mmCIF file of C-alpha atoms in Angstrom:
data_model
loop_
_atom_site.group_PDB
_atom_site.id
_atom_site.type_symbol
_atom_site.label_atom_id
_atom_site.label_comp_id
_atom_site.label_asym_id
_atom_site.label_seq_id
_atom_site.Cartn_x
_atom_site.Cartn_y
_atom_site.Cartn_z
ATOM 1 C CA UNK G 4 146.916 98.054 96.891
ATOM 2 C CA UNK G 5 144.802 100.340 94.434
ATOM 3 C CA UNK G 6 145.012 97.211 91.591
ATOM 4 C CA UNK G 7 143.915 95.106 94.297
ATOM 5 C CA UNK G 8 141.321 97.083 95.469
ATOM 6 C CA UNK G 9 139.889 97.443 92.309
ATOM 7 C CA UNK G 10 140.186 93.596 91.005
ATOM 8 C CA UNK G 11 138.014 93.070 94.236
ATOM 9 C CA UNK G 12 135.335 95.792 93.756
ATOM 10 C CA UNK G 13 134.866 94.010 90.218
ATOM 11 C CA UNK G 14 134.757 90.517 91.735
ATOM 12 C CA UNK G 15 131.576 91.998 93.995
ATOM 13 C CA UNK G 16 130.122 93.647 91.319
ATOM 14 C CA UNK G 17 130.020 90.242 89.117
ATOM 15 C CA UNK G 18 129.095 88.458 91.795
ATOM 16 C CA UNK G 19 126.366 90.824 92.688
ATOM 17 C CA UNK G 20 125.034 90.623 88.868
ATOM 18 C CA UNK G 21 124.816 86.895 89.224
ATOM 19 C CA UNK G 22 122.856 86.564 92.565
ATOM 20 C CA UNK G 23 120.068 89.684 90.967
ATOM 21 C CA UNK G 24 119.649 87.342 87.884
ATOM 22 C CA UNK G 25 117.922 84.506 89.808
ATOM 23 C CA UNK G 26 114.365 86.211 89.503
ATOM 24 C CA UNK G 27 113.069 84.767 86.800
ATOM 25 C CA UNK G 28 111.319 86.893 83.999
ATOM 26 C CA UNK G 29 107.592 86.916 84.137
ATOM 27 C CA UNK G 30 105.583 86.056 80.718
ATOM 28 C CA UNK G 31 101.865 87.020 81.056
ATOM 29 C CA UNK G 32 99.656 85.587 78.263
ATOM 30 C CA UNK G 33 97.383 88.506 78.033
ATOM 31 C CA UNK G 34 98.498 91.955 76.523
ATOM 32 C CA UNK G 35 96.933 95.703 77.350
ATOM 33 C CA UNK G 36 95.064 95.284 74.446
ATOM 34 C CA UNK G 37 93.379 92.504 75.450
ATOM 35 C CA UNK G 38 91.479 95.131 78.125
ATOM 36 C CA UNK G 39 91.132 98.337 76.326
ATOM 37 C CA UNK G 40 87.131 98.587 74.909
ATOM 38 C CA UNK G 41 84.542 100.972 75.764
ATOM 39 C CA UNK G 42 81.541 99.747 77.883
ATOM 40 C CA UNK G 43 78.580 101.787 78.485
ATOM 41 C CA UNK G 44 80.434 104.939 76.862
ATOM 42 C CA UNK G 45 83.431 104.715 79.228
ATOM 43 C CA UNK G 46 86.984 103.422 78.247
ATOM 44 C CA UNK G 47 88.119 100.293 79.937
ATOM 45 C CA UNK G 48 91.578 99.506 81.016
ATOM 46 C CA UNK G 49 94.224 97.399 82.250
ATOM 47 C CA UNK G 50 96.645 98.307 84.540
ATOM 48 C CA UNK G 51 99.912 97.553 86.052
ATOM 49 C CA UNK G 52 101.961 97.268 89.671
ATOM 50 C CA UNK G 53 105.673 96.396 89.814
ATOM 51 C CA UNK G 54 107.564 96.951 93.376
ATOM 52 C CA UNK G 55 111.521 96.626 93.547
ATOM 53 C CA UNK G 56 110.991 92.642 94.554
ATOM 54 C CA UNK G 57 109.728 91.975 90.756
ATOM 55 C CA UNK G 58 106.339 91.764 92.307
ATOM 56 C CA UNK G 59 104.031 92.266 89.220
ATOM 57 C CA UNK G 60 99.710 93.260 90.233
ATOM 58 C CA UNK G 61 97.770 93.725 87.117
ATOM 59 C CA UNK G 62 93.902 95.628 87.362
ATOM 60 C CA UNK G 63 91.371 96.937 85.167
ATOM 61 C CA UNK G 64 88.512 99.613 85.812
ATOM 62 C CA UNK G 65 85.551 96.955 84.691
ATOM 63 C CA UNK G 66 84.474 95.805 88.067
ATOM 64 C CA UNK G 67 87.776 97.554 89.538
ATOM 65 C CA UNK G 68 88.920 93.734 89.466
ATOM 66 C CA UNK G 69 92.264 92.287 90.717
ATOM 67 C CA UNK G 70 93.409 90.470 87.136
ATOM 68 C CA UNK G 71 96.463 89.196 88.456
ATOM 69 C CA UNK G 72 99.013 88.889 91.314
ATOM 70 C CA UNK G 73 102.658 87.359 89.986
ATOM 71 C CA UNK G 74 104.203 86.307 93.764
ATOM 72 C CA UNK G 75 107.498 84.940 94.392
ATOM 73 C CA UNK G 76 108.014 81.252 95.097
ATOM 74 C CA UNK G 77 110.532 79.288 97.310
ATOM 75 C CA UNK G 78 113.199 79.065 93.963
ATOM 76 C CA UNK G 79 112.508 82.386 92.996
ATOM 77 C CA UNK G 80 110.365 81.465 90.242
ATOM 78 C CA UNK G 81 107.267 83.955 89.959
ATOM 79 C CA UNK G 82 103.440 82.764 89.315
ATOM 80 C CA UNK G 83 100.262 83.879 88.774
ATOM 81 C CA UNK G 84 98.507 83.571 92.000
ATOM 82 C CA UNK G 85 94.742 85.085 91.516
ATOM 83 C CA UNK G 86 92.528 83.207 89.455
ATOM 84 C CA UNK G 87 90.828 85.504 86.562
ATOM 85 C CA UNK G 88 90.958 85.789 82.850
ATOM 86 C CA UNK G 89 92.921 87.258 79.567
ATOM 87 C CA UNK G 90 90.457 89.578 78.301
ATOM 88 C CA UNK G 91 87.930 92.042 78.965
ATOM 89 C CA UNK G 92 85.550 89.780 76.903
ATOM 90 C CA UNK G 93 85.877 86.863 79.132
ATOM 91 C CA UNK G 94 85.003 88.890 82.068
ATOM 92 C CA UNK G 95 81.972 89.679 80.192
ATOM 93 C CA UNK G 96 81.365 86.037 79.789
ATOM 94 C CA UNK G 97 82.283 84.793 82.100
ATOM 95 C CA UNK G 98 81.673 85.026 86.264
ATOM 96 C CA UNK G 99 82.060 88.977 86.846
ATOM 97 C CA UNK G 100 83.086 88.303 90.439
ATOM 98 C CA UNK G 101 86.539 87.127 89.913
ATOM 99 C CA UNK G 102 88.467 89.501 91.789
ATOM 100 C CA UNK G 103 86.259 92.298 91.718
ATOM 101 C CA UNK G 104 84.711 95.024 94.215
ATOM 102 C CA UNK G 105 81.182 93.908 95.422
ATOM 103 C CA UNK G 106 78.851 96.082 96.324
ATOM 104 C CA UNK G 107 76.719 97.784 98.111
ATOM 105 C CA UNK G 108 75.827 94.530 99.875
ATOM 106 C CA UNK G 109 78.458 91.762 99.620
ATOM 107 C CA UNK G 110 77.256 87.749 100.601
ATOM 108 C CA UNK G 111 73.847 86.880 100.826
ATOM 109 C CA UNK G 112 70.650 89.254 101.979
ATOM 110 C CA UNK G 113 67.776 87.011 103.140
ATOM 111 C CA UNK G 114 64.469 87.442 101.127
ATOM 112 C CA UNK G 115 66.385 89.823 98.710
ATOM 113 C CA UNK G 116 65.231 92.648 100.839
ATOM 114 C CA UNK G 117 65.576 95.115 104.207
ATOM 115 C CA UNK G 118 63.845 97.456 105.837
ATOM 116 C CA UNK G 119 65.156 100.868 107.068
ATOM 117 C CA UNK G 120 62.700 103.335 109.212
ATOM 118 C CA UNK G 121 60.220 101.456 108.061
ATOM 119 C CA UNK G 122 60.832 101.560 104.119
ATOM 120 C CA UNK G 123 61.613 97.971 102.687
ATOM 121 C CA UNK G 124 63.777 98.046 100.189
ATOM 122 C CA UNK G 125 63.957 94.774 97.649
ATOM 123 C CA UNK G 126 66.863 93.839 95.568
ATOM 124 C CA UNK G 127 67.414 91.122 92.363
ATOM 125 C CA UNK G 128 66.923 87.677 93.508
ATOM 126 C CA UNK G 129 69.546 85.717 92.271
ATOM 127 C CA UNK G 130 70.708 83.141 95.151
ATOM 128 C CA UNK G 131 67.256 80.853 95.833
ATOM 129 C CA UNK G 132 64.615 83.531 97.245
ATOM 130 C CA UNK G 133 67.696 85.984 97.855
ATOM 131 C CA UNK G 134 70.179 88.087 96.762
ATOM 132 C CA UNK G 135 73.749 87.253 96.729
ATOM 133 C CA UNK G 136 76.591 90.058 96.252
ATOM 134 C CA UNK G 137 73.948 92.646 95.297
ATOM 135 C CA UNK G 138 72.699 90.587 91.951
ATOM 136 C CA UNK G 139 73.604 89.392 89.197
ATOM 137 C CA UNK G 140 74.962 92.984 87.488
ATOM 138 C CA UNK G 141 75.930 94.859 90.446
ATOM 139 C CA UNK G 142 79.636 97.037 90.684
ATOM 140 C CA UNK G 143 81.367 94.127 89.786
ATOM 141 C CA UNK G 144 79.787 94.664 85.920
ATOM 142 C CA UNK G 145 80.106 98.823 86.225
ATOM 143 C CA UNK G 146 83.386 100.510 84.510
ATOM 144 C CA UNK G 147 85.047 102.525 86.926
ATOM 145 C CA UNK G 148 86.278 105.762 86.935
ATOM 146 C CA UNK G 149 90.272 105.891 87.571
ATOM 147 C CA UNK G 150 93.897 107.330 88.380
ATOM 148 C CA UNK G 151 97.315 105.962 88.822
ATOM 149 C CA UNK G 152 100.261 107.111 90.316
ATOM 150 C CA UNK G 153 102.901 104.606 90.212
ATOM 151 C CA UNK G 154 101.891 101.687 92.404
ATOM 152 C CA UNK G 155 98.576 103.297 94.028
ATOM 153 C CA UNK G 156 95.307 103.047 91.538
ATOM 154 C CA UNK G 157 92.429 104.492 92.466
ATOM 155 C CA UNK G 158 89.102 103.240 91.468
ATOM 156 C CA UNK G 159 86.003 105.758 91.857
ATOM 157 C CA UNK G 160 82.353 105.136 91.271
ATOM 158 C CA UNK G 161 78.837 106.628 91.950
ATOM 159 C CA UNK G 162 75.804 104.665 92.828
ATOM 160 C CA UNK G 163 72.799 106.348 91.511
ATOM 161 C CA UNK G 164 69.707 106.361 94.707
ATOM 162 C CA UNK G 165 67.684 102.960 93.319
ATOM 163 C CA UNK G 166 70.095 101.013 91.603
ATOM 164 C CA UNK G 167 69.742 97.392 92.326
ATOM 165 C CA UNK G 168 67.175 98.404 95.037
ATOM 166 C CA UNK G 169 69.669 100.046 97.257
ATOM 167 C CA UNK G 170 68.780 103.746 98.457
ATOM 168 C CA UNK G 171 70.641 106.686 98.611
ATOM 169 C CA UNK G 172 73.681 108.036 95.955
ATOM 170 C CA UNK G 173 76.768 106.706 96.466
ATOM 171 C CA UNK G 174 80.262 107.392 95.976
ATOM 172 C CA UNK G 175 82.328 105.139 96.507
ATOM 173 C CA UNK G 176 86.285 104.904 96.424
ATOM 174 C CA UNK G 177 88.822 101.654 96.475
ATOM 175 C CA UNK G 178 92.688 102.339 96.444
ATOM 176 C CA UNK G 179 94.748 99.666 95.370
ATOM 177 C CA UNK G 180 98.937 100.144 97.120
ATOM 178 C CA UNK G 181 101.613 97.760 96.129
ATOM 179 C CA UNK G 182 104.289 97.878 98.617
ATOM 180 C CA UNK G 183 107.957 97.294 98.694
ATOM 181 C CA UNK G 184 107.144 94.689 101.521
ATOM 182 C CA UNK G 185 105.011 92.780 99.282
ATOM 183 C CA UNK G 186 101.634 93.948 100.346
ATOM 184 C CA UNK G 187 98.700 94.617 98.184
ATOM 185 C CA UNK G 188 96.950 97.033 100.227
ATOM 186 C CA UNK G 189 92.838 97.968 99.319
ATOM 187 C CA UNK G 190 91.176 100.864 101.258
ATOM 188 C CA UNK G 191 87.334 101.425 101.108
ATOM 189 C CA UNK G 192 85.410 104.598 101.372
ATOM 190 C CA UNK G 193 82.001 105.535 100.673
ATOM 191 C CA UNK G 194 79.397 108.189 101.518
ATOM 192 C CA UNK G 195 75.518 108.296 100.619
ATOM 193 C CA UNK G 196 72.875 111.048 101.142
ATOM 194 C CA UNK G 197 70.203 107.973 102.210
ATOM 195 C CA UNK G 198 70.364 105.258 105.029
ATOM 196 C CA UNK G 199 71.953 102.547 103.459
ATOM 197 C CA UNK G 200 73.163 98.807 104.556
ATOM 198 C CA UNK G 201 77.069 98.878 102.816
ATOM 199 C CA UNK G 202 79.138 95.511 103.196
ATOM 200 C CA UNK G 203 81.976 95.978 100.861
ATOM 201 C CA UNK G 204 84.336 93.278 99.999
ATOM 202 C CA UNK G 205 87.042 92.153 97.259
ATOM 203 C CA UNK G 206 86.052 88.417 95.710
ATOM 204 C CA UNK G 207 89.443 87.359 95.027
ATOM 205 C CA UNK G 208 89.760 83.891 94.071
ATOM 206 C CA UNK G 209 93.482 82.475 95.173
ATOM 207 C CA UNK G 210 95.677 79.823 94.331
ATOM 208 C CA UNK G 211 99.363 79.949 95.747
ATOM 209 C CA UNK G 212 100.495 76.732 93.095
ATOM 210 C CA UNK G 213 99.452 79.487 90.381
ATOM 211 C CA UNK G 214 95.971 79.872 88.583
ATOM 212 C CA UNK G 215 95.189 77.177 86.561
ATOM 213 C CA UNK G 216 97.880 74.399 88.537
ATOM 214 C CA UNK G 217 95.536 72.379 90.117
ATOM 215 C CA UNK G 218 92.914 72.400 93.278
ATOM 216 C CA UNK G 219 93.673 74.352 96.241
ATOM 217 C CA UNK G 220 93.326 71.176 98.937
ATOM 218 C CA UNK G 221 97.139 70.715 99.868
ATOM 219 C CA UNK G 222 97.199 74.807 101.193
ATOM 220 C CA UNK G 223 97.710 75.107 104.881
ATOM 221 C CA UNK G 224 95.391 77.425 106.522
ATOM 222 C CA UNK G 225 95.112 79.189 109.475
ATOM 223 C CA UNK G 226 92.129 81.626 110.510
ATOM 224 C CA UNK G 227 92.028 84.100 114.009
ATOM 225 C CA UNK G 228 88.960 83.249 114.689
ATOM 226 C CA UNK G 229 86.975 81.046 117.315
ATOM 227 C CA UNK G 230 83.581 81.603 116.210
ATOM 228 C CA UNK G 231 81.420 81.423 112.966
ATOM 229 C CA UNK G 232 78.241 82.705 112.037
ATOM 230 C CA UNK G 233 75.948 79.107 111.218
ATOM 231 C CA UNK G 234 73.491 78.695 108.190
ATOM 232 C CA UNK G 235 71.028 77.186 107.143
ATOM 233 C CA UNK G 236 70.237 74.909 104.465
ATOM 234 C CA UNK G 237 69.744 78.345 102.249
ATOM 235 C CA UNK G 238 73.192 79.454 103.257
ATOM 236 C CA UNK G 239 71.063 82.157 104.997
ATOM 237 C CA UNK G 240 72.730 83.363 108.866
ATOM 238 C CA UNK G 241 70.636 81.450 111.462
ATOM 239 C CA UNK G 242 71.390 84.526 113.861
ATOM 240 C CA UNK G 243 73.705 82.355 115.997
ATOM 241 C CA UNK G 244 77.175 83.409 116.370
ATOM 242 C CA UNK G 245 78.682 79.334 117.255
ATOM 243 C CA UNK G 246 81.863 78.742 119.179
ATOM 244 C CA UNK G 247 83.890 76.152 116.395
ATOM 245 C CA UNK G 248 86.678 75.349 118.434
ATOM 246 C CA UNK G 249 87.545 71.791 118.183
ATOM 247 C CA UNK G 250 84.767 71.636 115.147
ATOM 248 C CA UNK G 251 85.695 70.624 111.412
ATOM 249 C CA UNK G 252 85.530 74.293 110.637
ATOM 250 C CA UNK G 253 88.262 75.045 113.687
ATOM 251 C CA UNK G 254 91.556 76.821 111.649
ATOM 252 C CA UNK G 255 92.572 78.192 114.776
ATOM 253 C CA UNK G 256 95.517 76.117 114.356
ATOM 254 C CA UNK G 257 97.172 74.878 110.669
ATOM 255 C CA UNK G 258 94.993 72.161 109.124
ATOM 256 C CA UNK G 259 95.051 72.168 104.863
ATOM 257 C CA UNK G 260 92.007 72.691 103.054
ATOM 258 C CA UNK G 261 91.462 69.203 101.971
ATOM 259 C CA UNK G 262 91.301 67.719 105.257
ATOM 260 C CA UNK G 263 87.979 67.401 106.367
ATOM 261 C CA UNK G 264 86.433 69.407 103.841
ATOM 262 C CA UNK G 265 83.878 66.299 102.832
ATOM 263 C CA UNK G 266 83.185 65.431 106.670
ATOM 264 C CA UNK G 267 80.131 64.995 107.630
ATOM 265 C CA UNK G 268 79.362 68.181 109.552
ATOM 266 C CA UNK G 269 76.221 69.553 108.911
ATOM 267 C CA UNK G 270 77.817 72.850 107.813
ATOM 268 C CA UNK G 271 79.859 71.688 105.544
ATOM 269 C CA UNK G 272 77.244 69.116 104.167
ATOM 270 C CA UNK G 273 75.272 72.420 103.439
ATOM 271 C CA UNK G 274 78.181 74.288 101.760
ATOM 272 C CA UNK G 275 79.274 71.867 99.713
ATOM 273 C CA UNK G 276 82.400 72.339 101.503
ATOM 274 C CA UNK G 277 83.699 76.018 103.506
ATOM 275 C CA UNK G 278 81.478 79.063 102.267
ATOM 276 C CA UNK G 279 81.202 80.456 106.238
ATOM 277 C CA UNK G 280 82.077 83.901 107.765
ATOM 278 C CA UNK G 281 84.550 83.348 110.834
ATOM 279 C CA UNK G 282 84.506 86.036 113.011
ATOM 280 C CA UNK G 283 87.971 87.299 113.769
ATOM 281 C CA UNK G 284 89.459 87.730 117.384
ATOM 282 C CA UNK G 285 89.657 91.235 117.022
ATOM 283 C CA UNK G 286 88.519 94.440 118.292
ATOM 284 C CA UNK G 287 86.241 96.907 116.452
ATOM 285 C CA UNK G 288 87.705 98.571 113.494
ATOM 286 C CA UNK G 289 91.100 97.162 114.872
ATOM 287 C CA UNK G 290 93.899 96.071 112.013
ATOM 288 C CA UNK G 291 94.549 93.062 112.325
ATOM 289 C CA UNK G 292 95.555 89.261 111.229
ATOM 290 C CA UNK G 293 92.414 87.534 110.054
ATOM 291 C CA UNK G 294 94.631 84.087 108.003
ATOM 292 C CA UNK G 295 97.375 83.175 106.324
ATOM 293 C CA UNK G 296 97.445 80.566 103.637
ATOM 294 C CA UNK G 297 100.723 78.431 102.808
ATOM 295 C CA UNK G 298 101.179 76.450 99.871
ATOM 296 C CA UNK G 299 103.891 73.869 100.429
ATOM 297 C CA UNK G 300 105.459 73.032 97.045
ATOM 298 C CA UNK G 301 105.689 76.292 95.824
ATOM 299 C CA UNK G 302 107.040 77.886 99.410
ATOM 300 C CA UNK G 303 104.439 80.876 98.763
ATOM 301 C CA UNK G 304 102.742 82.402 101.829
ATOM 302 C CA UNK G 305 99.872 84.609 102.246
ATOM 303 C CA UNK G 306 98.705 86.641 105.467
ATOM 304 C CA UNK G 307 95.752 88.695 105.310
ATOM 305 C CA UNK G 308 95.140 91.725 107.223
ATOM 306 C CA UNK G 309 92.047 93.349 107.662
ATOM 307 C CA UNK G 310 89.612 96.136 110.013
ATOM 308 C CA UNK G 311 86.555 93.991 108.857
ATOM 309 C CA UNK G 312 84.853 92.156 111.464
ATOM 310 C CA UNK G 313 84.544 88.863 109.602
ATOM 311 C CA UNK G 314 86.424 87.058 106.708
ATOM 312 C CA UNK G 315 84.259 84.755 104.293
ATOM 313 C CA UNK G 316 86.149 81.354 103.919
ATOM 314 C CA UNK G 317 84.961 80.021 100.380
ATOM 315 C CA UNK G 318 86.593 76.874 98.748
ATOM 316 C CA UNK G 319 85.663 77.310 94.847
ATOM 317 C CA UNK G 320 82.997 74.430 95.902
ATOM 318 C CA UNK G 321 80.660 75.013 92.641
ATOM 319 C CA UNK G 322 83.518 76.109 90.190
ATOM 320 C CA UNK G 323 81.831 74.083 87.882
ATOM 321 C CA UNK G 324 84.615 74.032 84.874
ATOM 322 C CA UNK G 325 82.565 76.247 82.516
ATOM 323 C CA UNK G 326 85.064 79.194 82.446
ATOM 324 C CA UNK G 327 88.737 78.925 81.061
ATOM 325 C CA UNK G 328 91.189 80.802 82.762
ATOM 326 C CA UNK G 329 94.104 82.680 81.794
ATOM 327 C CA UNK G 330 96.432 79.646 81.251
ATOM 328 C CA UNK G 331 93.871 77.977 78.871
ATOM 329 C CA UNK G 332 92.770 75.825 81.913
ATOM 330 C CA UNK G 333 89.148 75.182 83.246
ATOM 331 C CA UNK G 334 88.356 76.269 86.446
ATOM 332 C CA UNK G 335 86.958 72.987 88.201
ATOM 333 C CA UNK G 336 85.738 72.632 92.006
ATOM 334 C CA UNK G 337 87.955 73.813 94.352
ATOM 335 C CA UNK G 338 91.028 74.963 92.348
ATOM 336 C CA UNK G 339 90.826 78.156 93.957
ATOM 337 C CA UNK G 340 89.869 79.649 97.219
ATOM 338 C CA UNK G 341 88.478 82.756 98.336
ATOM 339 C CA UNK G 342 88.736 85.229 101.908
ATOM 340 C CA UNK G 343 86.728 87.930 101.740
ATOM 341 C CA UNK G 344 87.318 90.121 104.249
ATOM 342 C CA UNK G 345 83.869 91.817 105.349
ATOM 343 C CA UNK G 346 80.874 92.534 107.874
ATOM 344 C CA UNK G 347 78.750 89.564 108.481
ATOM 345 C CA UNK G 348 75.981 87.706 105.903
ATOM 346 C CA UNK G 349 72.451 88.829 106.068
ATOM 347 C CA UNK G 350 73.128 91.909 108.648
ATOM 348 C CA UNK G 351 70.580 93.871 107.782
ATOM 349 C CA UNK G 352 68.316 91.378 109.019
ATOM 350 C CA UNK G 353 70.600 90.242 112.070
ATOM 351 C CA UNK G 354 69.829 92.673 114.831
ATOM 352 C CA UNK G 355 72.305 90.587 116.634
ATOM 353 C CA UNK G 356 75.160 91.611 114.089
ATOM 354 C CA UNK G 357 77.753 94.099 113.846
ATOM 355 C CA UNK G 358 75.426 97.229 112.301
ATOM 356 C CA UNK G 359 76.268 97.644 108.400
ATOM 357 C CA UNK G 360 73.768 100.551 108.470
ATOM 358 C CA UNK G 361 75.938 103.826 106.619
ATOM 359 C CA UNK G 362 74.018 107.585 107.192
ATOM 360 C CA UNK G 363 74.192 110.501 105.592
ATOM 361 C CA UNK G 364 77.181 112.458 107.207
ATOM 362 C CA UNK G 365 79.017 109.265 108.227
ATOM 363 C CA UNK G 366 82.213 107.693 105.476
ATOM 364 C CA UNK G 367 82.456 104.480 105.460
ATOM 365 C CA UNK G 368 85.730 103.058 105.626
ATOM 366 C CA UNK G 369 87.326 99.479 105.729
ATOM 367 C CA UNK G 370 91.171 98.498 104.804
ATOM 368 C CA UNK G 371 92.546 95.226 104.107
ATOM 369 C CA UNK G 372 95.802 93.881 103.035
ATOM 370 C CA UNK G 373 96.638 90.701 101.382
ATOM 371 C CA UNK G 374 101.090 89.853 102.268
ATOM 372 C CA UNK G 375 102.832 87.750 100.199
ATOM 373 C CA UNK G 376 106.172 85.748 101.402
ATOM 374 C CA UNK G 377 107.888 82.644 101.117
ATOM 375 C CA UNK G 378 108.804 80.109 103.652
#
């Protein structure tokens, strides 16, 4: 009985080394080196996340940008699923927003300026006659301060009272979690000593068949939301917040990306394609389900979380195939899409808007979480 016993525990052990060998290695084609420089007299880094699923998050301080995400796929083959680049000196090239922190003001702020107790306040106009994401060198260009302890990296910055326009110093503080259950986790917090408008948002650029493996049209998408905030030819908020149900821009129920992206709806016509905020069914500072994103060849499935009021639905419509990506591939229209989780477009200048207005005293804080699955 003891031989047997043992032959038996062996046969489970083998067989258990055989089933934990189907994750498949992960190869990235950048290296740490690739990230360490110094920028404006401060040391710039990459980092790295692995959970227990083989779950592999890479970061750096410049722009406290998301670099990559390697998820699991349906045959247990891992890709790269966050569009981005290989070294520090393509981010300086290249678009800074890829999977950075924006801020103070993320989307667009009408006439590149707002007034608070009676002070207007202007900002870089970069975006027509306004600003968009805070101008051209905003956070997403700054080297941040940082510390990591295992899976949790935290990203600290301060905002000097003028810079880019925006009043008051700010300190500001993004935590990045990888969890066990696949979740990348980012928590916001800020505090200023002037009135400020803060709209804080990560510009991730996603695509589940892996960066750089075509456009993003076949993903399935649903959003929890049956209204959107309507623009104008500018992109600017008209003010309205629009019941889509039943609209081209509807995701209340599956539809993929490609589907009626190039109808004729006057929204769209103006985007190019989706660039909208969709306001979520939620209530106020309430966590909650905001999309989910499924990519049917690959199996991989993506649910994002968020206490944000809104979530910016943008399609990669003027990825224009200047930049080269990680995998030595261009980044053409739509071959990656973005949801920014965050308060609404041109607030400031919306009384009828969720307020974005931070004092001194009050913390601003927002959380987020981007789940990764397969199905």
């Amino acid at each position: 009985m003891k031989k047997q016993s043992l032959i038996l525990i062996a046969i489970i052990a083998s067989f258990a080394a055989c089933t934990k060998t189907t994750q498949k290695s992960i190869e990235m084609p950048y290296k740490s080196e690739n990230f360490e420089s110094v920028i404006g007299g401060k040391p710039n880094r990459l980092f790295t996340m692995e959970n227990d699923n083989g779950m592999v998050v890479t970061l750096t301080n410049y722009g406290a940008k998301i670099v990559s995400v390697y998820a699991p796929g349906r045959n247990g083959d891992f890709a790269d699923v966050m569009l981005g680049f290989k070294s520090i000196a393509d981010y300086q090239q290249y678009g800074a927003s890829h999977g950075a922190v924006v801020g103070p003001f993320a989307n667009r702020i009408a006439g590149a300026k707002f007034t608070i107790d009676s002070i207007t306040y202007n900002f870089p106009v970069n975006n027509g006659k306004n600003c968009l994401h805070s101008g051209p060198n905003s956070w997403y260009r700054k080297v941040w301060d940082f510390q990591k302890d295992g899976n949790v990296i935290v990203f600290t910055l301060t905002s000097a009272d003028g810079e880019f326009g925006f009043p008051g110093n700010k300190t500001v503080k993004v935590t990045y979690t990888l969890t066990n259950d696949n979740e990348l986790k980012i928590d916001y917090e800020l505090t200023t000593d002037k009135a400020c408008h803060i709209n804080l948002t990560n510009h991730s650029y996603f695509n589940l068949r892996g960066e750089g493996n075509g456009d993003i049209l076949n993903h399935i998408l649903v959003i929890n939301a049956d209204k959107s905030t309507p623009v104008n030819s500018e992109m600017l908020p008209t003010g309205e917040i629009a019941d889509i149900r039943g609209t081209e821009l509807d995701f209340t129920t599956p539809h993929s990306i490609g589907e009626r992206i190039d109808s004729q709806n006057q929204q769209l016509v103006y985007g190019s394609g989706y660039d909208f905020n969709y306001v979520i069914n939620k209530a106020e500072n309430q966590l909650a389900f905001a999309a989910s994103v499924y990519e049917p060849e690959s199996g991989r499935h993506m649910e994002v979380f968020t206490t944000e009021p809104g979530v910016q639905l943008y399609t990669g419509n003027h990825l224009g195939g200047r930049e080269i990506g990680k995998s030595g591939v261009a980044y053409t229209k739509r071959t990656g899409f973005c949801l920014e989780t965050q308060h609404f477009p041109d607030s400031p200048n919306q009384t009828g808007f969720p307020s974005t207005l931070v004092k001194p005293g009050e913390t601003f804080n927002s959380n987020t979480i981007y789940k990764f699955s397969v199905k």
